[in-house]
Every structure is written in C-alpha cells, then in structure tokens.
Coordinates of C-alpha atoms and ligand atoms in Angstrom, one line a residue:
Chain I
M1 CA 61.3 184.5 248.0
L2 CA 61.2 180.9 249.2
S3 CA 62.6 179.4 246.0
T4 CA 65.7 181.6 245.8
L5 CA 67.0 180.4 249.1
N6 CA 66.2 176.8 248.6
S7 CA 68.7 174.9 246.5
R8 CA 66.4 172.0 245.9
L9 CA 63.8 174.3 244.4
S10 CA 66.1 176.5 242.4
T11 CA 65.5 176.0 238.7
S12 CA 68.7 177.3 237.3
F13 CA 72.4 177.0 237.8
A14 CA 73.3 180.0 235.8
G15 CA 76.9 180.9 235.3
A16 CA 77.9 177.6 236.7
K17 CA 81.2 177.4 234.8
R18 CA 82.2 180.9 236.0
W19 CA 81.7 179.7 239.6
L20 CA 83.8 176.7 238.9
I21 CA 86.6 178.8 237.5
A22 CA 86.3 181.2 240.4
G23 CA 86.6 178.2 242.8
I24 CA 89.7 176.9 241.1
L25 CA 91.3 180.3 241.1
L26 CA 90.5 180.6 244.7
A27 CA 92.1 177.2 245.3
A28 CA 95.2 178.3 243.4
L29 CA 95.4 181.5 245.5
A30 CA 94.9 179.5 248.7
S31 CA 97.6 177.2 247.6
Y32 CA 99.9 180.1 246.8
L33 CA 99.3 181.8 250.2
S34 CA 99.3 178.5 252.1
G35 CA 103.1 178.8 252.6
G36 CA 102.2 181.4 255.3
I37 CA 99.8 179.2 257.2
N38 CA 101.3 176.9 259.8
P39 CA 101.6 173.3 258.5
Y40 CA 99.1 171.9 261.0
D41 CA 96.4 174.3 260.0
R42 CA 97.2 173.7 256.4
G43 CA 96.8 170.0 257.0
V44 CA 93.3 170.6 258.5
W45 CA 92.3 172.7 255.6
I46 CA 93.3 169.9 253.2
D47 CA 91.1 167.6 255.4
C48 CA 88.3 170.1 254.9
G49 CA 88.7 170.0 251.1
I50 CA 88.7 166.2 251.2
N51 CA 85.6 166.1 253.5
I52 CA 83.8 168.5 251.3
I53 CA 84.3 166.2 248.3
L54 CA 83.1 163.2 250.4
A55 CA 80.1 165.0 251.8
V56 CA 79.0 166.6 248.5
S57 CA 79.3 163.3 246.7
L58 CA 77.4 161.4 249.3
N59 CA 74.8 164.1 249.1
L60 CA 74.0 163.0 245.6
I61 CA 73.3 159.4 246.8
L62 CA 71.7 160.2 250.1
G63 CA 70.4 163.8 249.9
H64 CA 69.3 164.1 246.3
T65 CA 68.4 160.5 245.4
G66 CA 67.3 159.4 248.9
Q67 CA 69.4 156.2 249.2
F68 CA 70.7 155.5 252.6
S69 CA 74.3 154.5 252.0
L70 CA 76.8 153.6 254.7
G71 CA 79.5 152.6 252.2
H72 CA 81.1 155.9 251.4
A73 CA 84.3 155.1 253.3
G74 CA 84.5 151.9 251.3
F75 CA 84.5 153.8 248.0
M76 CA 87.0 156.2 249.5
S77 CA 89.4 153.4 250.4
V78 CA 89.1 151.8 247.0
G79 CA 90.2 155.1 245.4
G80 CA 92.9 155.7 248.0
Y81 CA 94.5 152.3 247.7
T82 CA 94.3 152.3 243.9
A83 CA 95.9 155.7 243.6
A84 CA 98.6 155.1 246.3
K85 CA 99.6 151.8 244.7
L86 CA 99.9 153.5 241.4
T87 CA 102.1 156.4 242.6
L88 CA 104.2 154.0 244.8
V89 CA 105.0 151.9 241.8
C90 CA 105.5 154.7 239.3
A91 CA 107.1 157.5 241.3
A92 CA 110.6 156.1 240.9
L93 CA 110.1 155.6 237.2
V94 CA 108.8 159.1 236.5
P95 CA 110.9 162.2 236.7
A96 CA 110.0 164.5 239.6
A97 CA 108.9 167.2 237.2
L98 CA 106.1 164.9 235.9
H99 CA 104.8 164.0 239.4
P100 CA 101.8 166.3 239.2
L101 CA 100.8 164.5 236.0
L102 CA 101.3 161.1 237.7
F103 CA 99.2 162.4 240.6
A104 CA 96.4 163.5 238.2
A105 CA 96.4 160.0 236.6
A106 CA 96.4 158.4 240.1
L107 CA 93.4 160.6 241.1
L108 CA 91.5 159.6 238.0
A109 CA 92.4 155.9 238.4
G110 CA 91.2 156.0 242.1
G111 CA 88.0 157.7 241.0
L112 CA 87.3 155.2 238.3
M113 CA 88.0 152.1 240.4
A114 CA 85.7 153.5 243.1
A115 CA 83.1 154.1 240.4
C116 CA 83.2 150.4 239.5
A117 CA 82.7 149.6 243.1
G118 CA 79.8 152.0 243.1
L119 CA 78.3 150.1 240.1
L120 CA 78.5 146.9 242.1
V121 CA 76.9 148.4 245.2
G122 CA 74.3 150.2 243.1
I123 CA 72.8 146.9 242.0
P124 CA 71.4 145.9 245.4
S125 CA 69.9 149.4 245.6
L126 CA 67.5 148.3 242.9
R127 CA 65.6 146.0 245.2
L128 CA 66.4 147.4 248.6
R129 CA 65.7 150.7 250.3
G130 CA 65.9 152.4 253.7
D131 CA 67.4 150.3 256.5
Y132 CA 68.1 147.3 254.3
L133 CA 70.1 149.3 251.8
A134 CA 72.0 150.9 254.7
I135 CA 72.9 147.4 256.0
V136 CA 74.0 146.1 252.6
T137 CA 76.2 149.2 252.0
L138 CA 77.6 148.9 255.4
G139 CA 78.4 145.3 254.7
F140 CA 80.1 146.3 251.5
G141 CA 82.4 148.8 253.3
E142 CA 83.4 146.1 255.8
I143 CA 84.1 143.6 253.1
I144 CA 86.4 146.1 251.3
R145 CA 88.2 146.6 254.6
V146 CA 88.6 142.9 255.2
V147 CA 89.8 142.4 251.7
M148 CA 92.4 145.1 252.0
Q149 CA 93.5 143.7 255.4
N150 CA 94.2 140.4 253.7
T151 CA 95.8 141.5 250.4
E152 CA 99.5 141.5 250.6
A153 CA 99.8 143.7 247.5
V154 CA 98.4 146.6 249.4
G155 CA 100.3 145.9 252.6
G156 CA 97.8 143.7 254.4
A157 CA 96.9 144.7 257.9
S158 CA 99.7 147.2 258.2
G159 CA 98.6 149.0 255.1
L160 CA 100.6 151.2 252.7
S161 CA 103.2 153.7 253.9
G162 CA 105.7 156.0 252.3
I163 CA 103.1 157.3 249.8
P164 CA 104.6 160.5 248.2
K165 CA 103.2 163.7 249.6
L166 CA 101.5 165.0 246.5
T167 CA 98.3 166.4 247.9
T168 CA 98.5 170.2 248.3
L169 CA 95.9 172.7 249.5
G170 CA 95.5 173.7 245.8
W171 CA 94.7 170.2 244.7
A172 CA 92.2 169.6 247.6
F173 CA 90.3 172.9 247.1
A174 CA 90.4 172.7 243.3
L175 CA 88.9 169.2 243.3
A176 CA 86.4 170.2 245.9
A177 CA 85.3 173.0 243.5
V178 CA 85.1 170.5 240.7
T179 CA 83.0 168.1 242.8
I180 CA 80.6 170.9 243.9
Y181 CA 80.3 172.0 240.3
A182 CA 79.8 168.5 238.9
I183 CA 77.1 167.5 241.5
A184 CA 75.3 170.8 241.6
G185 CA 75.5 171.1 237.8
L186 CA 74.1 167.6 237.4
V187 CA 71.3 168.1 239.8
N188 CA 70.4 171.5 238.4
S189 CA 69.5 170.3 234.9
T190 CA 66.4 168.8 233.4
Y191 CA 68.1 165.4 233.4
G192 CA 69.3 165.8 237.0
R193 CA 65.9 166.8 238.4
G194 CA 65.2 163.1 237.9
F195 CA 67.4 162.2 240.9
L196 CA 65.1 164.4 243.1
A197 CA 62.0 163.0 241.5
V198 CA 63.1 159.4 242.2
S199 CA 63.7 160.3 245.8
D200 CA 60.4 162.0 246.2
D201 CA 58.2 159.4 244.6
E202 CA 59.5 156.5 242.6
V203 CA 56.1 155.4 241.3
A204 CA 55.2 158.9 240.0
A205 CA 58.7 159.3 238.6
S206 CA 58.5 156.1 236.6
A207 CA 55.1 157.0 235.4
M208 CA 56.6 160.2 234.0
G209 CA 59.2 158.2 232.0
V210 CA 62.0 158.5 234.6
N211 CA 63.8 155.2 235.0
P212 CA 64.4 154.9 238.8
V213 CA 66.9 152.1 238.4
R214 CA 69.1 154.1 236.0
Y215 CA 69.1 157.1 238.3
K216 CA 69.8 155.2 241.5
V217 CA 72.7 153.3 240.0
T218 CA 74.0 156.5 238.4
A219 CA 73.9 158.3 241.7
F220 CA 76.0 155.5 243.2
V221 CA 78.5 155.5 240.4
V222 CA 79.0 159.2 240.3
G223 CA 79.0 159.5 244.1
A224 CA 81.6 156.7 244.4
F225 CA 83.8 158.3 241.7
F226 CA 84.2 161.4 243.7
A227 CA 84.6 159.5 247.0
G228 CA 87.4 157.6 245.2
I229 CA 89.1 160.9 244.3
A230 CA 88.8 162.0 247.9
G231 CA 90.4 158.8 249.0
A232 CA 93.3 159.4 246.6
L233 CA 93.8 162.9 247.9
Y234 CA 93.7 161.5 251.4
A235 CA 96.3 158.8 250.7
H236 CA 98.7 161.4 249.3
H237 CA 98.0 163.7 252.2
K238 CA 98.4 161.4 255.2
Q239 CA 101.1 159.3 253.3
T240 CA 99.9 156.1 255.0
L241 CA 96.8 154.0 254.5
V242 CA 95.6 151.5 257.0
P243 CA 92.5 149.4 256.4
T244 CA 91.0 150.3 259.8
G245 CA 91.0 154.0 258.8
F246 CA 88.0 153.2 256.5
D247 CA 85.7 151.4 258.9
W248 CA 82.0 152.1 259.0
L249 CA 82.4 154.9 261.6
K250 CA 84.2 156.9 258.9
S251 CA 81.1 156.4 256.7
V252 CA 78.9 157.6 259.6
D253 CA 81.1 160.8 259.8
I254 CA 80.2 161.6 256.2
V255 CA 76.5 160.7 256.7
V256 CA 76.4 163.1 259.6
M257 CA 77.8 165.9 257.5
V258 CA 75.1 165.4 254.9
I259 CA 72.3 165.1 257.5
L260 CA 73.5 168.2 259.6
G261 CA 74.0 170.1 256.4
G262 CA 70.4 169.4 255.4
M263 CA 70.0 166.5 253.0
G264 CA 70.2 167.6 249.4
R265 CA 71.2 171.2 250.2
T266 CA 74.7 171.6 248.9
P267 CA 75.8 174.9 250.6
G268 CA 74.7 173.5 254.0
V269 CA 76.6 170.3 253.4
I270 CA 79.7 172.2 252.6
V271 CA 79.5 174.2 255.8
A272 CA 78.8 171.1 257.8
A273 CA 81.8 169.4 256.3
I274 CA 84.1 172.3 257.3
I275 CA 82.7 172.7 260.8
L276 CA 82.8 169.0 261.5
T277 CA 86.4 168.8 260.3
W278 CA 87.6 171.7 262.5
L279 CA 85.5 170.9 265.6
P280 CA 87.4 167.7 266.6
E281 CA 90.7 169.5 266.1
H282 CA 89.9 172.1 268.7
L283 CA 87.6 170.2 271.0
R284 CA 89.2 167.0 272.2
V285 CA 86.0 166.2 274.1
F286 CA 84.2 166.3 270.8
A287 CA 86.7 164.0 269.2
E288 CA 86.4 161.5 272.0
Y289 CA 82.6 161.4 272.3
R290 CA 82.0 162.1 268.7
M291 CA 79.5 159.3 268.1
I292 CA 77.5 160.1 271.1
I293 CA 77.4 163.8 270.2
Y294 CA 76.4 162.9 266.7
A295 CA 73.6 160.7 267.9
L296 CA 72.3 163.5 270.2
L297 CA 72.7 166.1 267.5
I298 CA 70.8 164.1 265.0
I299 CA 67.9 163.5 267.4
L300 CA 67.8 167.2 268.3
L301 CA 67.9 168.1 264.6
M302 CA 65.1 165.9 263.7
I303 CA 63.0 167.5 266.4
L304 CA 64.0 171.1 265.9
R305 CA 65.3 171.6 262.4
P306 CA 64.4 168.8 260.0
Q307 CA 65.7 170.9 257.1
G308 CA 69.3 170.8 258.4
L309 CA 71.3 172.9 260.7
F310 CA 73.1 175.3 258.4
T311 CA 70.5 175.9 255.8
L312 CA 68.3 178.9 255.5
R313 CA 64.9 177.6 254.5
F314 CA 61.4 178.5 255.2
K315 CA 59.1 176.0 256.9
K316 CA 57.8 173.5 254.5
K317 CA 54.3 174.5 253.4
G318 CA 51.7 172.2 252.0
K319 CA 51.7 169.4 254.6
E320 CA 48.1 170.3 255.1
A321 CA 47.2 170.1 251.5
K322 CA 48.3 166.5 251.4
T323 CA 45.7 165.4 253.9
L324 CA 42.7 166.8 252.1
P325 CA 40.5 164.1 250.4
Chain D
M1 CA 50.0 149.9 211.7
S2 CA 46.6 150.8 210.2
D3 CA 44.4 153.5 211.5
E4 CA 41.9 151.0 212.5
T5 CA 44.2 149.5 215.2
P6 CA 42.9 150.7 218.5
L7 CA 45.3 152.8 220.5
L8 CA 44.7 150.7 223.5
K9 CA 43.3 147.2 223.6
L10 CA 42.7 145.1 226.7
D11 CA 42.0 141.5 225.9
R12 CA 40.5 139.7 228.9
A13 CA 43.0 141.4 231.2
T14 CA 42.8 139.9 234.7
I15 CA 44.7 140.5 237.9
R16 CA 44.4 138.7 241.2
F17 CA 45.8 139.8 244.5
G18 CA 45.8 136.5 246.5
G19 CA 42.1 135.5 246.5
L20 CA 40.8 138.8 245.3
T21 CA 40.3 139.2 241.6
A22 CA 40.6 143.0 241.3
V23 CA 40.1 143.1 237.5
S24 CA 38.5 140.2 235.8
E25 CA 38.6 139.4 232.1
L26 CA 38.4 143.1 231.1
D27 CA 37.9 143.8 227.4
L28 CA 38.4 147.4 226.5
E29 CA 39.3 149.3 223.4
I30 CA 40.2 152.9 223.0
G31 CA 40.5 154.5 219.6
R32 CA 42.6 157.4 218.5
H33 CA 41.3 160.8 219.8
E34 CA 38.6 159.0 221.7
M35 CA 37.4 160.1 225.1
V36 CA 36.3 157.1 227.2
G37 CA 34.9 157.0 230.7
L38 CA 35.5 154.2 233.2
I39 CA 33.1 154.3 236.1
G40 CA 32.1 152.0 238.9
P41 CA 31.6 151.9 242.7
N42 CA 34.6 152.3 245.0
G43 CA 36.8 149.2 244.9
A44 CA 35.5 148.2 241.5
G45 CA 39.0 148.0 240.1
K46 CA 39.3 151.2 238.1
T47 CA 42.6 152.3 239.6
T48 CA 43.9 148.7 239.3
A49 CA 43.0 148.8 235.6
F50 CA 45.1 152.0 235.3
N51 CA 47.9 150.2 237.0
L52 CA 47.7 147.4 234.5
I53 CA 47.6 149.7 231.5
T54 CA 50.6 151.7 232.8
G55 CA 52.8 148.7 233.7
V56 CA 52.7 149.1 237.4
Y57 CA 51.2 145.6 237.6
Q58 CA 51.5 142.8 235.0
P59 CA 48.2 141.0 234.3
T60 CA 47.8 137.6 235.8
S61 CA 46.2 136.5 232.6
G62 CA 45.0 138.2 229.4
S63 CA 46.9 140.7 227.4
I64 CA 47.2 144.4 226.8
E65 CA 48.3 146.1 223.5
F66 CA 49.3 149.7 223.1
A67 CA 49.3 151.0 219.5
G68 CA 49.4 147.4 218.3
R69 CA 52.2 146.4 220.5
P70 CA 51.9 144.0 223.4
T71 CA 52.9 145.6 226.6
A72 CA 53.7 142.5 228.6
G73 CA 56.9 143.0 230.6
L74 CA 57.2 146.7 230.0
K75 CA 57.8 149.0 233.0
P76 CA 55.9 152.2 233.6
H77 CA 58.8 154.3 232.2
H78 CA 58.8 152.3 229.0
L79 CA 55.1 152.8 228.6
A80 CA 55.5 156.5 229.3
K81 CA 58.0 156.7 226.5
L82 CA 55.6 154.9 224.2
G83 CA 52.9 157.4 225.0
V84 CA 50.9 156.4 228.1
A85 CA 50.6 159.1 230.7
R86 CA 48.6 159.2 233.9
T87 CA 47.5 161.2 236.9
F88 CA 47.0 159.6 240.3
Q89 CA 43.9 159.3 242.4
N90 CA 45.9 160.3 245.5
I91 CA 47.9 163.2 244.1
R92 CA 51.5 162.2 243.7
L93 CA 53.4 165.3 242.9
F94 CA 57.1 165.5 243.6
A95 CA 56.9 167.1 247.0
S96 CA 60.3 168.8 247.2
L97 CA 60.2 170.2 243.7
S98 CA 58.8 173.5 242.4
V99 CA 55.8 173.6 240.1
F100 CA 58.1 174.2 237.2
D101 CA 60.4 171.3 238.0
N102 CA 57.5 168.9 238.5
V103 CA 56.7 169.5 234.9
R104 CA 60.3 169.8 233.7
V105 CA 61.2 166.3 235.0
A106 CA 58.5 164.9 232.8
T107 CA 60.0 166.3 229.6
Q108 CA 63.3 164.5 229.9
L109 CA 62.2 161.3 228.4
H110 CA 62.2 162.9 224.9
R111 CA 65.6 164.5 225.2
E112 CA 69.0 162.8 224.8
H113 CA 70.8 165.4 227.0
G114 CA 72.0 163.2 229.8
I115 CA 74.7 163.2 232.3
L116 CA 77.6 164.5 230.2
H117 CA 75.7 167.4 228.7
S118 CA 74.6 168.4 232.2
L119 CA 78.3 168.5 233.3
W120 CA 79.7 170.2 230.2
R121 CA 76.9 172.7 229.9
G122 CA 77.8 173.6 226.3
K123 CA 75.7 175.4 223.7
G124 CA 73.6 172.4 222.8
F125 CA 72.8 171.8 226.5
R126 CA 71.7 175.5 227.0
E127 CA 69.6 175.5 223.9
S128 CA 67.9 172.3 225.0
E129 CA 67.3 173.6 228.5
A130 CA 65.8 176.8 227.0
A131 CA 63.5 174.7 224.8
V132 CA 62.4 172.7 227.8
E133 CA 61.7 175.9 229.7
S134 CA 59.5 177.3 227.0
E135 CA 57.7 174.0 226.5
V136 CA 57.0 173.8 230.3
M137 CA 55.8 177.4 230.5
D138 CA 53.5 176.9 227.5
L139 CA 51.9 173.9 229.2
L140 CA 51.7 175.7 232.6
S141 CA 50.0 178.7 231.0
I142 CA 47.3 176.5 229.4
F143 CA 46.3 175.6 232.9
K144 CA 46.9 179.1 234.3
L145 CA 49.7 177.9 236.5
E146 CA 52.5 180.0 235.0
G147 CA 52.4 182.5 237.8
L148 CA 53.1 179.8 240.4
R149 CA 56.1 178.3 238.6
D150 CA 58.5 178.7 241.6
E151 CA 56.1 177.6 244.3
Q152 CA 56.6 174.3 245.9
A153 CA 54.2 172.0 244.1
V154 CA 52.6 170.6 247.3
S155 CA 51.9 174.1 248.7
L156 CA 49.4 174.7 245.9
P157 CA 45.6 174.7 246.6
Y158 CA 44.1 171.3 246.0
G159 CA 42.5 172.0 242.6
A160 CA 45.7 173.5 241.3
Q161 CA 47.6 170.4 242.4
R162 CA 45.2 168.3 240.4
R163 CA 45.7 170.5 237.3
L164 CA 49.4 170.4 237.8
E165 CA 49.3 166.6 237.7
I166 CA 47.6 166.8 234.3
V167 CA 50.2 169.3 233.1
R168 CA 53.0 167.0 234.2
A169 CA 51.4 164.1 232.4
L170 CA 51.0 166.1 229.2
A171 CA 54.7 167.0 229.4
T172 CA 55.5 163.4 228.5
R173 CA 53.8 164.1 225.2
P174 CA 51.3 161.2 225.6
K175 CA 49.1 159.6 223.0
L176 CA 46.8 158.3 225.7
L177 CA 46.1 160.2 228.9
L178 CA 44.7 158.3 231.9
L179 CA 42.9 160.6 234.4
D180 CA 42.1 159.0 237.8
E181 CA 39.3 161.0 239.5
P182 CA 40.6 164.4 238.4
A183 CA 37.6 166.2 239.7
A184 CA 37.8 164.8 243.2
G185 CA 37.9 167.5 245.8
M186 CA 37.1 170.2 243.3
N187 CA 34.3 172.7 243.8
P188 CA 31.6 173.0 241.1
T189 CA 33.3 176.0 239.3
E190 CA 36.6 174.1 239.2
K191 CA 34.8 171.0 237.9
E192 CA 33.2 173.1 235.1
E193 CA 36.6 174.5 234.2
L194 CA 38.1 171.0 234.3
M195 CA 35.6 169.7 231.8
H196 CA 36.5 172.5 229.4
L197 CA 40.2 171.8 229.9
I198 CA 39.8 168.1 229.3
R199 CA 38.0 168.8 226.0
F200 CA 40.5 171.5 225.1
I201 CA 43.6 169.4 225.6
Q202 CA 42.1 166.4 223.9
E203 CA 41.6 168.6 220.8
R204 CA 44.8 170.6 221.1
F205 CA 47.2 167.7 221.6
S206 CA 44.9 165.2 219.7
I207 CA 45.2 162.5 222.3
S208 CA 42.9 159.8 223.6
V209 CA 41.6 160.1 227.2
L210 CA 40.5 157.4 229.6
L211 CA 38.7 159.1 232.4
V212 CA 37.9 157.6 235.8
E213 CA 35.5 159.9 237.6
H214 CA 32.8 159.7 240.2
D215 CA 31.1 162.9 239.2
M216 CA 28.5 161.9 236.7
T217 CA 28.1 165.3 235.2
V218 CA 31.8 165.4 234.4
V219 CA 31.9 161.9 232.9
M220 CA 28.6 162.2 231.0
G221 CA 29.7 165.7 229.9
V222 CA 33.0 164.8 228.3
C223 CA 33.0 161.1 227.3
Q224 CA 31.8 159.6 224.0
R225 CA 31.7 156.2 225.5
I226 CA 31.6 154.8 229.0
A227 CA 32.5 151.4 230.5
V228 CA 31.2 150.4 233.8
L229 CA 33.0 148.1 236.3
E230 CA 31.7 146.3 239.3
Y231 CA 33.8 143.9 241.3
G232 CA 36.4 144.0 238.6
K233 CA 34.0 142.9 235.9
K234 CA 32.7 145.1 233.1
I235 CA 29.0 145.1 233.4
A236 CA 28.1 147.6 230.7
E237 CA 29.5 149.7 228.0
G238 CA 27.9 152.3 225.7
T239 CA 27.2 155.9 225.1
P240 CA 26.3 158.1 228.1
E241 CA 22.6 157.8 227.2
Q242 CA 22.7 154.1 227.1
I243 CA 24.6 153.9 230.4
K244 CA 22.2 156.2 232.1
C245 CA 19.3 153.9 231.2
D246 CA 21.1 150.6 231.8
P247 CA 19.3 148.8 234.6
K248 CA 22.4 146.9 235.7
V249 CA 24.3 150.2 236.0
I250 CA 21.5 151.9 237.9
E251 CA 21.4 149.0 240.3
A252 CA 25.2 148.7 240.8
Y253 CA 26.4 152.2 240.6
L254 CA 23.9 155.0 240.3
G255 CA 21.7 153.3 242.9
E256 CA 24.6 153.3 245.3
E257 CA 25.2 156.9 244.5
E258 CA 21.7 157.8 245.6
V259 CA 22.1 155.9 248.8
E260 CA 25.3 157.7 249.5
S261 CA 24.1 161.2 248.9
Ligands
ADP1 N1 48.3 146.0 245.5 C1 47.1 145.5 245.9 N2 47.1 144.4 246.7 C2 45.9 143.9 247.1 N3 44.7 144.3 246.8 C3 44.7 145.4 246.0 C4 45.8 146.0 245.5 N4 45.5 147.0 244.7 C5 44.1 147.1 244.7 N5 43.6 146.1 245.5 C6 42.2 145.8 245.7 O1 41.6 145.7 244.4 C7 40.3 146.2 244.5 C8 40.1 147.3 243.5 O2 40.8 148.5 243.9 P1 40.9 149.8 243.1 O3 41.3 149.5 241.7 O4 41.7 150.8 243.8 O5 39.4 150.3 243.0 P2 38.7 151.6 242.5 O6 39.8 152.5 241.9 O7 37.8 151.2 241.5 O8 38.1 152.3 243.6 C9 40.1 146.7 245.9 O9 39.4 145.7 246.6 C10 41.5 146.8 246.4 O10 41.6 146.6 247.8
MG2 MG1 40.5 154.3 242.4

C-alpha cells in the first residue's frame, strides 16, 4: 500500500530503539572489520557516515520543516572548530586511554556550539521564507567563514592542523545511526508531525494549536546540533581544518543530497548521501563539474521525479481534488 | 467566570485593509452550547470575521473576548489552546500527511510530550501515543473516516475532506467551533448528513458552533440564531424565522440568491 512505502505518511516508528541498537552494533562490526579495508576506502566510508549525518540533519530543516537553509556548512564548521580546539588543548593533558572520552566530550561540545548558532539563525526564519531565508542562511555561513579566517585562536586563514586522529569508522557509523534514529524518531511522533504540518500549511498548523515559530526554530537547533557533530567528526578525520573548506558550495552539496534523496524521505536521503560521496571519488569528471552536474540533475529531477531520485513512491494523488470548488 | 458570560463576545470589532472596511463595528455574542449562523453575500466579511476571532488578524478597533478574556495580541495557536477551532473555506488539510496524521497533529496541544519524550520513547511516551491513537480513531469513526486512516488526506473525495477538516478541528478539543462553508461542494445527501453531524457533535462535545454557510436549508436547519452581514456590517440578527422575513435581509441576501440561481 501507498502508506507503507512512504516515510512521510507512515504513522509509526515501531521498534525504533531496536533499529538504533542494530545500527550501532553494525557500526561496531564495521569498525572491527575495517582493519581489512584499504585505508583510502575506509576514509571514504567515514566521509559517507559524516555526510549521512549532515544530510539527515539538514533534512529536518529543509525536507520536513520546509525551510530552505544554505547554512549547514556553517553549522558544521562551528562544531568542527569547537571540537578540534578542545582536543588540541586537552589531548596532552589527558592520558591516551581516556582519549575516546575526550573525543565524546568534544563531539558533544561541537554539537552544542552549533546548536547555539542554529538558534541564532533560526530567528530570521520567523520572518523570512523561501529565497530570502536561503540568502540569510547563506550569509550566515559566509560570516562564520570570515570570522574563522580572522580569528587567530583557531589558526586564522591557515586554519587548524595536527588535530588528533580520533574519528574511526565505528564513531562515524554509530553517530550516523544515532542521527537517523533521533531525526526519524522525532518526526515519527505526535509532537514531530508538527514539523510536517508547519511545512505543509503554516496557517492551518497554527489554527490547530501548532506554534510554527517554535517548530521552525527547533528544527534549526536540532539540525545544527547534528551538523556540529558531523563537523567534529570531520575535523578528527581530516586532521586539518581550513575556513575555505566550509564555504557555501559545501552547503550546496548537502542540499543536493536532500533534494536528490527526496525532501523529507530519510531512506532516500541516506542513499543519496552515500552515492554522492562515492561518485566524485571514482569519477574525476564528476568532481570537476560537480556544480554543473548538480544543476542539471536538479532540473531533470524536478521535471521527471519530483519525489526524489532514490525513493519508491507512488504518484501523488489528489492534485485534482484541490481544484474543485 | 459566571455562566452568563458569553463564550465569545465581539464588541464593535472592525478591521480595515487599506481603504476597505472588511468588518465594521461588529457586535456578536455566542453563548455556551449555542449554534449561531453567520450569513451574507460573498465578500460580506464572514471569513474575515473568522480570521479576527481566531487571531489571524488583529482588529483595527473594537475588541474580542473569549470566555471573558480579551484576545488582543493572541496568536491563532494561543486561541486554539484556549478552545477556538476552525475549518477553512478553501480546504487547508496538511497535504503530505495521512488522514490519521492530519488529526493527530491537532491533538498535540494538550499533551506535554515534546521533543525529549519523542527521542527517548519510554513507557510514558508510548502510553501517550497509544492514547492519541485511540482518541483520533474515535473521532474518525464518528465521521466514518476510520477506514481511510492511512490514505493521503488530499486524495479523499471532496466531501470527505470537508468532514476531515471538522474532525481535525475537534481534535483540538474546542469550546467554540467555527465552520466556514462546510457544505460547499457537497451533494444534497452529504448536506443532509452534515446537518445531522453538526447537531450531533454539538451535543456530544457540548460545544458552541458559529456556522458560515450559503446553503439556507443547512443554516436554517441547525442554527438557533442567525446574524446577517453585508459589506462588513451586521444588518440583522434573530431566529431563523425572523431572518427569513426581514426585508433588509431579503433585499441584501436572499434577493441576490434568487438572482444567482
Ligand atoms: N487580507 C486581506 N487584504 C485585503 N482585503 C481583504 C483581505 N481579506 C479579506 N479582504 C477583503 O475583505 C472583504 C471580505 O472578504 P471575506 O471575509 O472573505 O468575505 P466572505 O467570507 O463573506 O465572502 C472582501 O472584499 C475581501 O476582498
Ligand atoms: Mg468567505
């Protein structure tokens, strides 16, 4: 039936915790077996985990709540810089055996700082929508970049380097599982259906007692929190951070994952994140002409598959019904 | 608050859009468990009056009280929480949500289970979600929509969408229900059913209803009292019998109706 295939229509998220535990176990297993994978591939799989976190968290803001945000790379950089600074300062003071704990604290700190940034950016979303919101969030991302470039404490234009390599495949996959669980769990609840209601029709939502402002800001805060965690993972994976790595094109990458995955459809977004991480690695042409290809893909998608590339979904019924008197 | 306080009281409520006075010095009271009709030609300001009562617009002058409390400055979601629910003249269901979820969203204003509960999914959360589910299904079955729970709301036939909007409004547990042309687009059988339903829910949930409707049979059939608007002004108010015979009403409204048909 239609509803069973459509994540946005599904009414339950039964056994959610079991899925989460399964996901984390899978991550642990992947981590255990990853010794056998060549380091290059392992690195790309870690990128996949990070991109899943980014795409799924942006999906809450863009897909579920319908707010066009181009600031996700900004949130990511806030989280990355916060966490990296923390481990750089503390690594020497903490015995090596406690480094995973330090890392966990750094991830959390990165997430929380990014969430604060999300709160700041969420506020313009109260008045703006569509293109205007996109421009404001884009501006925010650029401001963050310029601030980082000019802050000596985080290395200025040359950025931070020598960040300890603490991100493993296990961390990346486990946190991807946590992110998927958190966002899917949130949206698949009576409370969480409010995000979708706000995106569908703000006027009707508020008439039904749903406070659109609260939901929009919450989406930004929660989405930014996970983007910050992704940034922290990224920092301890690449071991260097440069401000230019978080420009608006990086945000566009994440937006494209959400759009190609089918706005608001978590499984599709995950698949899109994985494919769009691997594709540039194997196809140099793709890497070089990425933005042009994205533009063409999105245009084609809007014409041929408005529901997203990787999502099974029946054609939306009911367009006719709307036009009756 | 005494029982004599009207549930809703508009005191010379006025709203202007630029040069146009859409609602002008409107006085209107609705008592508890009362069923009141609001009629008038197209563009008379009926929907705008709803938008004033529900906090979509703030009156330019005059005041509105709900259950003895001034509503100035309150947003629609505050008013929903106080007990004002509505349907829309142009159906505004949540297009991407199922029938079930459309109603489920409207139950959340009375639950304190927010973000952390949805993440933790403990026992309290599961119990609360189960309670929501049975509440929603009860409401859906009153309107014979329970079999359609997993359908996309906007894929329903027109009449069913109108009924679903009423269910969704009832899920907010209102004291006052505002219905904006609920019979529009319905066939005579559906209209007949709708009249029964409106009477039934008014009894069952002991609510007050303010009904905007063009179909005179429906309005005259269910309302105890009717107010007539023309160009934003109230030109008459009374029982259905009084309204039927009021020359001003016949001229302004019923006359136009004859010309139209
Ligand atoms: N937001 C608005 N801005 C300007 N004019 C409006 C607005 N809302 C309603 N109006 C005008 O107010 C008048 C009353 O409209 P409405 O309340 O929809 O009438 P009714 O529901 O009785 O048919 C109409 O002339 C309409 O054009
Ligand atoms: Mg109207």
